[in-house]
Coordinates of C-alpha atoms in Angstrom, one line a residue:
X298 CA -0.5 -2.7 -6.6
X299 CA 2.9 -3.8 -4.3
X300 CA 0.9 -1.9 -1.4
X301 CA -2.4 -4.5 -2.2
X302 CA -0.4 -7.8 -1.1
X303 CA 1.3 -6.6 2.2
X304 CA -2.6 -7.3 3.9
X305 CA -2.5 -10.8 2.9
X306 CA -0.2 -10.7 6.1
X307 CA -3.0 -11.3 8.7
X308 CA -4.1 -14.2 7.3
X309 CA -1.1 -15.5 8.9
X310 CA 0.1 -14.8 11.8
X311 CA -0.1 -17.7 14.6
X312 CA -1.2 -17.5 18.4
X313 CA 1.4 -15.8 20.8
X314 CA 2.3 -16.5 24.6
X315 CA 1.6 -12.9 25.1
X316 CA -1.2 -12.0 23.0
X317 CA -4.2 -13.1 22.1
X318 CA -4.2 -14.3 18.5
X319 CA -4.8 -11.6 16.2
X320 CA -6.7 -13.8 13.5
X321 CA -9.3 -16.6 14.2
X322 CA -10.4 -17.2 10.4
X323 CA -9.3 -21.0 10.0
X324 CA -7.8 -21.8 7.3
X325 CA -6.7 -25.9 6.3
X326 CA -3.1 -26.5 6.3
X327 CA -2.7 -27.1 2.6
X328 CA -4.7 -23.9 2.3
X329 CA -2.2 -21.8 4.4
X330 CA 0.7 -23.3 2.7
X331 CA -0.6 -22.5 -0.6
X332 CA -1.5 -18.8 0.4
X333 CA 2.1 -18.2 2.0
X334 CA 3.3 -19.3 -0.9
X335 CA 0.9 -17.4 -3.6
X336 CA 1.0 -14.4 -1.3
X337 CA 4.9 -14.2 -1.8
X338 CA 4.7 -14.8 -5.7
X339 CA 2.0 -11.9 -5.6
X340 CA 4.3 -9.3 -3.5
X341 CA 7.1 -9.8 -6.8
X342 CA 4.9 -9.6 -9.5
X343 CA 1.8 -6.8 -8.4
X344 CA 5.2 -3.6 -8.7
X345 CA 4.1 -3.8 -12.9
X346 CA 0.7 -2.3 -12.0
X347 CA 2.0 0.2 -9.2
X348 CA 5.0 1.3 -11.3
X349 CA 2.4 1.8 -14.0
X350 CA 0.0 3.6 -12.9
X351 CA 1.6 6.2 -11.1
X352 CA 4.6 6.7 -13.5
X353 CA 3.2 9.8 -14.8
X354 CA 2.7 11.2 -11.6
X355 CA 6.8 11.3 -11.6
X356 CA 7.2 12.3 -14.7
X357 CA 5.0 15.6 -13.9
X358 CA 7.2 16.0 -10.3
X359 CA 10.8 16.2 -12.1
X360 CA 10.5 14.6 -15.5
X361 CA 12.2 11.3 -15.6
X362 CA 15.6 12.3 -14.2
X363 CA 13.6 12.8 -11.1
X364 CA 11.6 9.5 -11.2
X365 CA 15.3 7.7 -11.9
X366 CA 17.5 9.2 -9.0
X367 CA 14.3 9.3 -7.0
X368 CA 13.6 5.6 -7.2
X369 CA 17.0 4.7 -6.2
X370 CA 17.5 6.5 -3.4
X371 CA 13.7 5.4 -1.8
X372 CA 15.4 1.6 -2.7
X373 CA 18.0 2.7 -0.5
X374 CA 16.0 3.8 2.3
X375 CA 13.2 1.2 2.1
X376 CA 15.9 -1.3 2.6
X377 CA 16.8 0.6 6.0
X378 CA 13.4 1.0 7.2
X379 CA 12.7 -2.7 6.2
X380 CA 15.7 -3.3 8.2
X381 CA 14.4 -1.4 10.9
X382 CA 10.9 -3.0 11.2
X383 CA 12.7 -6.8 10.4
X384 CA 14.6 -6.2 14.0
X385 CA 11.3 -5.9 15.9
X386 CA 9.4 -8.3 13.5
X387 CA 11.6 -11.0 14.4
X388 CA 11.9 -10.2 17.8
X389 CA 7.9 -10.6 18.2
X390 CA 7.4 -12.8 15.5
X391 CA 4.5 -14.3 16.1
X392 CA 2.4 -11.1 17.4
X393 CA 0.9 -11.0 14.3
X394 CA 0.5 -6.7 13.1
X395 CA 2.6 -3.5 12.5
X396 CA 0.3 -1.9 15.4
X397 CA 1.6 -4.6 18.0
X398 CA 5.4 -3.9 16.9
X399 CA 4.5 -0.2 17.5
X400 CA 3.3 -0.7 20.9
X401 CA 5.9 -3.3 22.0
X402 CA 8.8 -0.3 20.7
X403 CA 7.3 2.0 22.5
X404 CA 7.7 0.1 26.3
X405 CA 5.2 -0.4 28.6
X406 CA 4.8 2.8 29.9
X407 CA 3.6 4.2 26.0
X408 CA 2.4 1.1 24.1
X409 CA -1.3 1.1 24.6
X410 CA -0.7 5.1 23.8
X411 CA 1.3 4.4 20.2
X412 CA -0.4 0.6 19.5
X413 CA -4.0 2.6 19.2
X414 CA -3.1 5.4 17.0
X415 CA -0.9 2.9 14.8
X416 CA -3.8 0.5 14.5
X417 CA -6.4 3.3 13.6
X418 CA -3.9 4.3 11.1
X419 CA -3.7 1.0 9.6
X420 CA -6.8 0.3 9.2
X421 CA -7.4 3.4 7.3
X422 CA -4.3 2.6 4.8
X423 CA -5.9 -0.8 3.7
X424 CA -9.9 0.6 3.6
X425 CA -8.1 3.9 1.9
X426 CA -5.8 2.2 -0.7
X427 CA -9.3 0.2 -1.6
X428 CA -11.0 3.4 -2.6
X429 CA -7.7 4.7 -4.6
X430 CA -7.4 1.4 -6.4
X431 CA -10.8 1.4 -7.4
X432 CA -10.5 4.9 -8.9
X433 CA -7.4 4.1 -10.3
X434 CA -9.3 1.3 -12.3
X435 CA -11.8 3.6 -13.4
X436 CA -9.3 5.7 -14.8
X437 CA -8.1 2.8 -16.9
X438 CA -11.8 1.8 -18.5
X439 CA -12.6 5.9 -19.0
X440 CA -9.4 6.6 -20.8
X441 CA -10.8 4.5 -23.9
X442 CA -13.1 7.9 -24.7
X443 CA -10.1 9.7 -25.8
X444 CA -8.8 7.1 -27.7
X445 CA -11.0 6.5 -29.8
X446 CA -12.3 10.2 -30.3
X447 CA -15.5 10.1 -28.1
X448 CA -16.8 13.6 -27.1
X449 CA -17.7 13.9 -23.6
X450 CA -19.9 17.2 -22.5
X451 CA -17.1 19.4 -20.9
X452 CA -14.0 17.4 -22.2
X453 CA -12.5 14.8 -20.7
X454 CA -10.2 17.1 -17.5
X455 CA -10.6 16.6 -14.0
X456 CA -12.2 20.7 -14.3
X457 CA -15.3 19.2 -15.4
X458 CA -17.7 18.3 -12.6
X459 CA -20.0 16.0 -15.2
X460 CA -16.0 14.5 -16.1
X461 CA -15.6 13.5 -12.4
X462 CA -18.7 12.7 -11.8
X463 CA -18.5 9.7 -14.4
X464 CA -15.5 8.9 -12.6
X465 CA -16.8 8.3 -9.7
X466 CA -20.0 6.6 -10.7
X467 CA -17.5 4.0 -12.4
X468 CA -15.5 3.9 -9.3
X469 CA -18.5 3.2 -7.1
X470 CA -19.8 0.3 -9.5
X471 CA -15.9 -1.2 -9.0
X472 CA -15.9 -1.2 -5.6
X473 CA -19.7 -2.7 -5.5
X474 CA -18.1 -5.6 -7.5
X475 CA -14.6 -5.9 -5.6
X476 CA -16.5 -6.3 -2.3
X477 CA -19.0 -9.0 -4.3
X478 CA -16.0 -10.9 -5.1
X479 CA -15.6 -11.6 -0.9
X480 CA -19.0 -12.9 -0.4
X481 CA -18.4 -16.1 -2.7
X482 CA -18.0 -19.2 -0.8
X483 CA -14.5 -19.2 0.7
X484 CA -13.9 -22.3 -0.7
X485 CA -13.2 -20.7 -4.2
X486 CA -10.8 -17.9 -3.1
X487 CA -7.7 -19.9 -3.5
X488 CA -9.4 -20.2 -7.4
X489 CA -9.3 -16.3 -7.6
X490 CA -6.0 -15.8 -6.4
X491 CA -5.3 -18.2 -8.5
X492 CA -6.6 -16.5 -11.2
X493 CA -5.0 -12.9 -10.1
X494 CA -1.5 -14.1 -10.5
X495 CA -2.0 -15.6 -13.9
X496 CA -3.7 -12.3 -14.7
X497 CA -0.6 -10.3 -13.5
X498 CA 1.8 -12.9 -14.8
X499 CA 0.2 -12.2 -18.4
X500 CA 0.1 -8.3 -17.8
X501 CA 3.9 -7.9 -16.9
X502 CA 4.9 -10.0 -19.9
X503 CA 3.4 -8.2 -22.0
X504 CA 4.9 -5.1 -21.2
X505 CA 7.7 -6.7 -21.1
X506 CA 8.0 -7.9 -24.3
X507 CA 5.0 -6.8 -26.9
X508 CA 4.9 -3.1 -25.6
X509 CA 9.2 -2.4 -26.4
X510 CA 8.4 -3.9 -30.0
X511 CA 5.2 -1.9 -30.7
X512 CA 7.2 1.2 -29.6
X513 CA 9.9 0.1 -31.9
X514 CA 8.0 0.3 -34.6
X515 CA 6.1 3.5 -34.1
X516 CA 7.1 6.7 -32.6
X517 CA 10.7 5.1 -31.2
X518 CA 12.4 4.4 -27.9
X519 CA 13.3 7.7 -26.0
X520 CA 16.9 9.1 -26.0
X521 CA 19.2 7.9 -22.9
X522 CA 19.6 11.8 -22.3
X523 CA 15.8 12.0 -22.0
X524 CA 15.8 9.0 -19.6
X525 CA 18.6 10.1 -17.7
X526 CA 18.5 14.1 -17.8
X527 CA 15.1 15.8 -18.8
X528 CA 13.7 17.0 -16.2
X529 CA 10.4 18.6 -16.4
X530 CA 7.8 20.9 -13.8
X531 CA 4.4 19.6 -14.6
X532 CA 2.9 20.3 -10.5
X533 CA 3.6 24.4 -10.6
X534 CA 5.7 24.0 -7.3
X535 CA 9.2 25.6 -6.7
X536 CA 11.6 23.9 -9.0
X537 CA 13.2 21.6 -5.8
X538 CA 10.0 21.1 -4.4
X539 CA 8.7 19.6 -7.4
X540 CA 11.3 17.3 -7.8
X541 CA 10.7 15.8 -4.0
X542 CA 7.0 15.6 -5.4
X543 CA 8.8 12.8 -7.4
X544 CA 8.9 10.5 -4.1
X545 CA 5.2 10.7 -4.4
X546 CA 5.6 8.0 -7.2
X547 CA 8.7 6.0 -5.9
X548 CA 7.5 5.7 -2.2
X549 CA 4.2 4.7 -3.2
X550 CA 5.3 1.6 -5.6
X551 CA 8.0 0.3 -2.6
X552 CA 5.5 0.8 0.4
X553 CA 4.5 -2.4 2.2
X554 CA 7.6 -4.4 2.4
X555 CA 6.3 -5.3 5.8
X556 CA 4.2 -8.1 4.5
X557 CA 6.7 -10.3 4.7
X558 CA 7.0 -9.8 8.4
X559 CA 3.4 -10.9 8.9
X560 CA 3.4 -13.8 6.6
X561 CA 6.3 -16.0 7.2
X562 CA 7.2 -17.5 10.3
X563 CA 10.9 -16.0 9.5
X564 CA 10.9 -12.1 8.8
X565 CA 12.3 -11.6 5.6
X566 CA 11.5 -8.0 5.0
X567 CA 14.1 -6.6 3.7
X568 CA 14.8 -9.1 1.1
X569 CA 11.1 -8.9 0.1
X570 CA 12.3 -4.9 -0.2
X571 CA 15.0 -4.9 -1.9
X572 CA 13.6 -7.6 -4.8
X573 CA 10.7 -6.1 -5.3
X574 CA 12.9 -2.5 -5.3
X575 CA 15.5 -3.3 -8.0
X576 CA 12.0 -5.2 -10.3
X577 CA 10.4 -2.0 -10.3
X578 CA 13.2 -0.1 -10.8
X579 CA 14.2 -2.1 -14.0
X580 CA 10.4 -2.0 -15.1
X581 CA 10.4 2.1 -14.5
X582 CA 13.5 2.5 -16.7
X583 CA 11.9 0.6 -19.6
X584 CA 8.8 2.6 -19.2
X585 CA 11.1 5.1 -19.3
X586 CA 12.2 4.6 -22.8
X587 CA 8.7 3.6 -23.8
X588 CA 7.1 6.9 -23.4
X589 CA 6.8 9.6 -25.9
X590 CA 7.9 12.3 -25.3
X591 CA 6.4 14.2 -22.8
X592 CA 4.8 17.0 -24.7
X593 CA 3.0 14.5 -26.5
X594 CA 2.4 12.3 -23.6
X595 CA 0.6 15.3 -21.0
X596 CA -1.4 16.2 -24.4
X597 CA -2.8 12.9 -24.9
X598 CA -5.7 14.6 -22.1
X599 CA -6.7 10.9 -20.4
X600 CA -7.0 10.2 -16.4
X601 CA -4.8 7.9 -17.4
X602 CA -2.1 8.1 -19.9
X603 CA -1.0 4.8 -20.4
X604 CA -4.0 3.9 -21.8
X605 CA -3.1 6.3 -24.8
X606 CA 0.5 5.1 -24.7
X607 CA -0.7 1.3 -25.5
X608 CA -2.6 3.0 -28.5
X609 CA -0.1 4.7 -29.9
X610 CA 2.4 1.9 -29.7
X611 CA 0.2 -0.8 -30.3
X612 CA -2.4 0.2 -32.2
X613 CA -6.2 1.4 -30.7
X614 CA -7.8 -2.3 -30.6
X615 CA -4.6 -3.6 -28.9
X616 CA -5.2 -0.7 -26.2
X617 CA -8.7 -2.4 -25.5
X618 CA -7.0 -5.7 -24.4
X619 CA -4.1 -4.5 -22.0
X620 CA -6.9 -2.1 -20.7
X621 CA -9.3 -5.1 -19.8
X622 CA -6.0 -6.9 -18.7
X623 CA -5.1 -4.2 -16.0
X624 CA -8.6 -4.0 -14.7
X625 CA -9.3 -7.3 -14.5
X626 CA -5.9 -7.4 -12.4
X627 CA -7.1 -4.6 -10.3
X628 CA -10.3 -5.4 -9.6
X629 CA -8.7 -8.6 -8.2
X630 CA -6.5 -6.6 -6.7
X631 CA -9.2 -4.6 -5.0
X632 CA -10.6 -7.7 -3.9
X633 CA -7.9 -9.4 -2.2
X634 CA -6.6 -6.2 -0.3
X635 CA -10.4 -6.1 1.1
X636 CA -10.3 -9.8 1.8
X637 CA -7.1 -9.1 3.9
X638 CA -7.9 -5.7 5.3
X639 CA -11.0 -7.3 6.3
X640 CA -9.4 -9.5 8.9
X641 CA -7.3 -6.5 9.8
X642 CA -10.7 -4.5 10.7
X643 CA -11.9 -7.6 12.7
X644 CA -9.1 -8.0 14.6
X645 CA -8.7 -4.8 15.7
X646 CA -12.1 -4.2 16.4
X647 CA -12.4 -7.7 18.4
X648 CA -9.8 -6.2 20.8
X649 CA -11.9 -3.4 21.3
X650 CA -10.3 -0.2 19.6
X651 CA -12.7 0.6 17.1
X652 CA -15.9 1.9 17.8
X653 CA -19.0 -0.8 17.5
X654 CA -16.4 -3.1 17.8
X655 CA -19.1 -5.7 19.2
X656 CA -20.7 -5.8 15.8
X657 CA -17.9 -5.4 13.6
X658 CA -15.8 -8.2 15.4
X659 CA -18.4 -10.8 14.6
X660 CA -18.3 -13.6 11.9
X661 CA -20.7 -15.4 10.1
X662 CA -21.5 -19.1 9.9
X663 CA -18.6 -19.9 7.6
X664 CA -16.3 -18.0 10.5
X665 CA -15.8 -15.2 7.4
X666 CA -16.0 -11.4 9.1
X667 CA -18.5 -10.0 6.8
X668 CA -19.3 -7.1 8.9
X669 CA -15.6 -5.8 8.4
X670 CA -16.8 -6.5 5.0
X671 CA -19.4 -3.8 5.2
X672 CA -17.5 -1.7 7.4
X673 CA -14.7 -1.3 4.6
X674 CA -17.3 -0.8 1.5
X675 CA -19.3 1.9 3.5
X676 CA -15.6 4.0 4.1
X677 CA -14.1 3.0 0.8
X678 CA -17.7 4.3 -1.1
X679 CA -17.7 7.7 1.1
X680 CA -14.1 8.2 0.2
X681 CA -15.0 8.1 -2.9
X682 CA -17.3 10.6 -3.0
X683 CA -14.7 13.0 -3.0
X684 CA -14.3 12.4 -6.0
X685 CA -17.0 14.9 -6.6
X686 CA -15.9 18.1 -5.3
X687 CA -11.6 17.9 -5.9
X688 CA -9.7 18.0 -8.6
X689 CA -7.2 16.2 -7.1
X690 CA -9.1 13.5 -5.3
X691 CA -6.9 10.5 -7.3
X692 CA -3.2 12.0 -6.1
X693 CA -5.3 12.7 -2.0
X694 CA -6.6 9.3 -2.6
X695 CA -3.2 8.0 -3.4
X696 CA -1.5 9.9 -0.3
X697 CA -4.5 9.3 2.2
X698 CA -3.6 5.5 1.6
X699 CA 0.1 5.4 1.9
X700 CA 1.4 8.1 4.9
X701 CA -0.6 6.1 7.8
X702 CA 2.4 3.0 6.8
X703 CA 5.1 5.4 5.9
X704 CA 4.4 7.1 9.3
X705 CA 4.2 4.1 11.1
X706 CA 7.5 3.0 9.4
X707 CA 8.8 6.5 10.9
X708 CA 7.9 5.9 13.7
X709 CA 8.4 2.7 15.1
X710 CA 12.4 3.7 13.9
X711 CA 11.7 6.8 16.6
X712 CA 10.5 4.5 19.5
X713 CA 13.4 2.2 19.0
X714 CA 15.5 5.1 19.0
X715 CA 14.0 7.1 21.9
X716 CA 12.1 4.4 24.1
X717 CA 13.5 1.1 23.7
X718 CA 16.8 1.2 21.9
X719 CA 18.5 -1.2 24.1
X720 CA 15.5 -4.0 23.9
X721 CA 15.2 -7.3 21.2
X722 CA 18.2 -7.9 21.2
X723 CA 17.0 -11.5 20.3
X724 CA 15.5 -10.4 17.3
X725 CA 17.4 -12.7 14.1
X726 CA 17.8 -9.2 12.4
X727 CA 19.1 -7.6 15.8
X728 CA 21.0 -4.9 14.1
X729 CA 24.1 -4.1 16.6
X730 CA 26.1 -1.0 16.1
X731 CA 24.4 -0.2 13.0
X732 CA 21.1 0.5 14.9
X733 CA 21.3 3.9 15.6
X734 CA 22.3 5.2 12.3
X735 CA 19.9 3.3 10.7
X736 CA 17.2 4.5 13.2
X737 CA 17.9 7.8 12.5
X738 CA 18.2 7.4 8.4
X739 CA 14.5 5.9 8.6
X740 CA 13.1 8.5 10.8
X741 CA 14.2 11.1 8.4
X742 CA 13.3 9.4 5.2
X743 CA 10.1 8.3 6.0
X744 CA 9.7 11.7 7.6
X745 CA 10.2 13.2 4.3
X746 CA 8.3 10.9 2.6
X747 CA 5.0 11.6 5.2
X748 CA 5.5 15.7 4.5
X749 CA 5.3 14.5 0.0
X750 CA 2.2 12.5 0.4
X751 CA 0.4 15.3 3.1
X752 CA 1.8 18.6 0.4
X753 CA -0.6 19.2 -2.3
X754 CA 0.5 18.0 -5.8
X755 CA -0.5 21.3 -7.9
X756 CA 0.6 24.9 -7.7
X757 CA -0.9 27.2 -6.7
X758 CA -3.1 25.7 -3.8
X759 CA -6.8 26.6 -4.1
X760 CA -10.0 24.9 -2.3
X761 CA -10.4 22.6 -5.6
X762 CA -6.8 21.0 -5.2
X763 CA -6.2 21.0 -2.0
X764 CA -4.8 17.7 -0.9
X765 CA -7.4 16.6 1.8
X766 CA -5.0 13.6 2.8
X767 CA -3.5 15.5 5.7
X768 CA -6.9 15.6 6.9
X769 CA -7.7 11.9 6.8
X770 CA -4.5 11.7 8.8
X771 CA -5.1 14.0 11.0
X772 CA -8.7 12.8 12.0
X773 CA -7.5 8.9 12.3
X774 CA -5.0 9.8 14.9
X775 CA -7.4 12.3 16.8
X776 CA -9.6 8.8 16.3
X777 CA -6.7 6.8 17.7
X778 CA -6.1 8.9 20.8
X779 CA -9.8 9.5 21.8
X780 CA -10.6 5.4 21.5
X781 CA -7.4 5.1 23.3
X782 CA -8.3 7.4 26.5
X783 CA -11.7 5.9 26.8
X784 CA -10.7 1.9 26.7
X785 CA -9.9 0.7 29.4
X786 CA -6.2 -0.9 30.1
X787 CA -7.7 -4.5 30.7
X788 CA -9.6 -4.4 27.7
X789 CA -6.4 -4.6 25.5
X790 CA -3.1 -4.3 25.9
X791 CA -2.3 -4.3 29.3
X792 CA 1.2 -3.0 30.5
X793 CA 2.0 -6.4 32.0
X794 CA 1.4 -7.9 28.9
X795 CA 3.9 -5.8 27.2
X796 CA 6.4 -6.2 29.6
X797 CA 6.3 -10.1 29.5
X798 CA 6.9 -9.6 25.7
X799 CA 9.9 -7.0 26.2
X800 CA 11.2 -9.9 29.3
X801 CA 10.6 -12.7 27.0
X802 CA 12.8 -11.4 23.7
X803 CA 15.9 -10.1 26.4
X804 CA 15.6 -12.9 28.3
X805 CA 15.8 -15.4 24.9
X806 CA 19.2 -12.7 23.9
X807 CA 20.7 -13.8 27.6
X808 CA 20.2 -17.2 27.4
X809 CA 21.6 -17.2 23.7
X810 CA 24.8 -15.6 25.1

């Protein structure tokens, strides 16, 4: 998924005047240059498997009139939170993490406050999103049962405990071979990556181009009044409610434009945004026309119903190879995001704001940090035990990874706003009169998003679909503020260390004028 790639980004980031370096994994120069470079490629092309796997999560909240208008306007408000985080990026480009633009927006007075809930919350994103994408996976492989007619005790519907169960014994085995995938010699991960784009090169041509012929010539393309006016309430909510439960899918497919900011030397973010927006949105709208319609396609009764959509429009032995396509290009997936997040972890926890940050900040002889490693497997494998008890543990899942970025999207546009709106005015993105508005417009956006991805997804709410996410949330930050009240200021952070860093950028805007 586009949310994989964005933790590529700490592989990146260079020392700082200010702060200590956030990442000490060497890396050759031809081996940086190569992962910049592969890293960017994989931030375009990594939308096909986000854009399908969570279509039919839009086309439950709205139909696909909602998943149309919907995607457009998150474009539109990506681009002005990618804007937003750009102007500090830039300002601090070298400080190497979202949680250091947090702090630095907040001022001195607030930043160790705001820098340790944003890095808890991080850190739970990437360890999160590798639990979701390794159900996600497993809905892929499992969805072959009801293609080719194999009973299953209980059916095949997340009401069936034996169902989810399976689920999540499959899930487990993923995530066992995802994290097996970072212990090879690190000499050979520029061959995987490798290896992942080619895999995700193959996978969006083919939908591109064999998947519009198969549907040609079997059930037919949907009607541009389907596409572009059929709505439809598949979540039980209040009819506009339901809609907005569209965002769930467009929000989630656009979120981590920041890589970009951590990666190259120059903060490119909103570009990164806005390509990667207007891709998707193109591949959504031929999805759109692809799809049956959508009494057959919430009949077809699989976790995941694009697996029955490549049956039906190219034929149930063709469905087996674009199944093994997208899991071989999400278990890579899964892979790389923990390979990044990894170094995320270690960083954070070398500065002292996780707890047994001793051990987890360690490396090994090859200077890899395999105890982040293990730190990330044993949260990613209890997460997934919630696959057990909840119906909806894929959409929590889903949620649980992405509002810790959206709200610190949200609210590094607040601090700018409220704390340090007349600071950075280095930055190459400074954003002049156009600040506030734009402050304001990604405060409320991302705001909105936070309040989809924490609201449960079916109607009415009971104990088996509640949406735990807003509990995941709500324990990181209580995390966050308890391992902030406890370190102690010259352990991280200090408030002369963010002042320097707010001096340094006003004082480079003074001397430019």
């Amino acid at each position: 998924m586009a949310a994989g790639i964005r933790m590529f980004s700490l592989l990146f980031s260079r020392e700082n005047k200010v702060f200590r370096r956030i990442e000490i994994i060497p890396l050759e120069p031809e081996q940086r240059s190569y992962l910049r470079r592969e890293a960017s490629h994989f931030c375009a092309l990594n939308f096909i498997g986000g854009v399908r796997s969570f279509l039919f999560l839009g086309l439950l909240a709205g139909g696909p009139a909602a998943v149309w208008s919907s995607y457009v306007i998150t474009i539109v408000f990506m681009m002005i939170s990618a804007a937003v985080l750009a102007e500090i990026c830039s300002a601090l480009p070298l400080s190497g993490s979202i949680y250091i633009w947090a702090a630095e927006s907040a001022g001195p007075k607030y930043a160790r406050f705001f820098g340790f809930i944003v890095a808890w919350w991080s850190c739970t994103a990437w360890m999160t999103f590798s639990a979701g994408n390794c159900q996600t996976t497993a809905n892929y492989i499992v969805s072959q049962l009801p293609v080719w007619g194999i009973g299953f005790p209980g059916g095949t519907t997340n009401d069936n405990v034996k169902w989810r169960a399976l689920i999540w014994a499959v899930s487990e085995g993923l995530l066992v071979l995802s994290v097996a995938i970072n212990y090879l010699p690190p000499r050979l991960y520029s061959t995987v990556f490798r290896f992942t784009l080619f895999i995700m090169m193959l996978d969006f041509f083919l939908c591109l181009i064999w998947l519009p012929i198969g549907v040609s010539r079997t059930y037919g393309f949907r009607s541009a009044k389907d596409v572009f006016t059929l709505t439809y309430n598949g979540t039980g909510a209040p009819a506009g409610w339901n809609w907005i439960l569209s965002f769930l899918f467009t929000a989630g497919t656009l979120t981590g434009f920041d890589a970009s900011g951590h990666i190259a030397e120059e903060t490119k973010n909103a570009k990164i945004c806005s390509r990667t927006g207007v891709m998707g949105f193109i591949t959504c709208i031929l999805f759109l026309f692809c799809t049956p319609d959508l009494d057959t396609l919430f009949a077809l009764d699989a976790p995941q119903p694009f697996v029955q959509i490549y049956a039906l429009a190219l034929g149930k032995k063709a469905s087996i190879f674009m199944t093994i396509i997208a899991t071989i290009g999400l278990i890579l997936n899964t892979s790389i995001a923990i390979v990044a997040s990894s170094r995320l972890v270690f960083a954070v926890a070398r500065d002292g704001v996780l707890p047994m940050s001793h051990w987890i900040g360690r490396v090994d002889s090859e200077g890899q940090p395999k105890n982040a490693v293990t730190v990330i497997f044993i949260f990613a494998a209890a997460l997934l035990c919630t696959i057990l008890p909840s119906q909806v543990a894929f959409t929590s899942l889903i949620s649980a990874g992405g509002v810790p970025t959206i709200a610190a999207y949200g609210l590094i546009a607040l601090l700018r706003l409220t704390m340090t709106p007349n600071n950075f005015k280095s930055s190459y993105f400074y954003l002049g009169r156009y600040a506030k508005p734009f402050y304001v417009c990604a405060i409320l956006f991302n705001g909105l998003i936070v309040g989809v991805m924490l609201s449960p997804f079916e109607f009415p709410v009971t104990a088996d679909t509640f949406n735990f996410a807003c509990v995941i949330f709500g324990s990181i930050t209580l995390f966050g503020i308890i391992t902030w009240y406890f370190t102690p200021e010259e352990k991280w952070l200090r408030r002369e260390h963010v002042i320097q860093a707010i001096q340094a950028a006003d004082h480079e805007h003074v001397n430019d004028e």
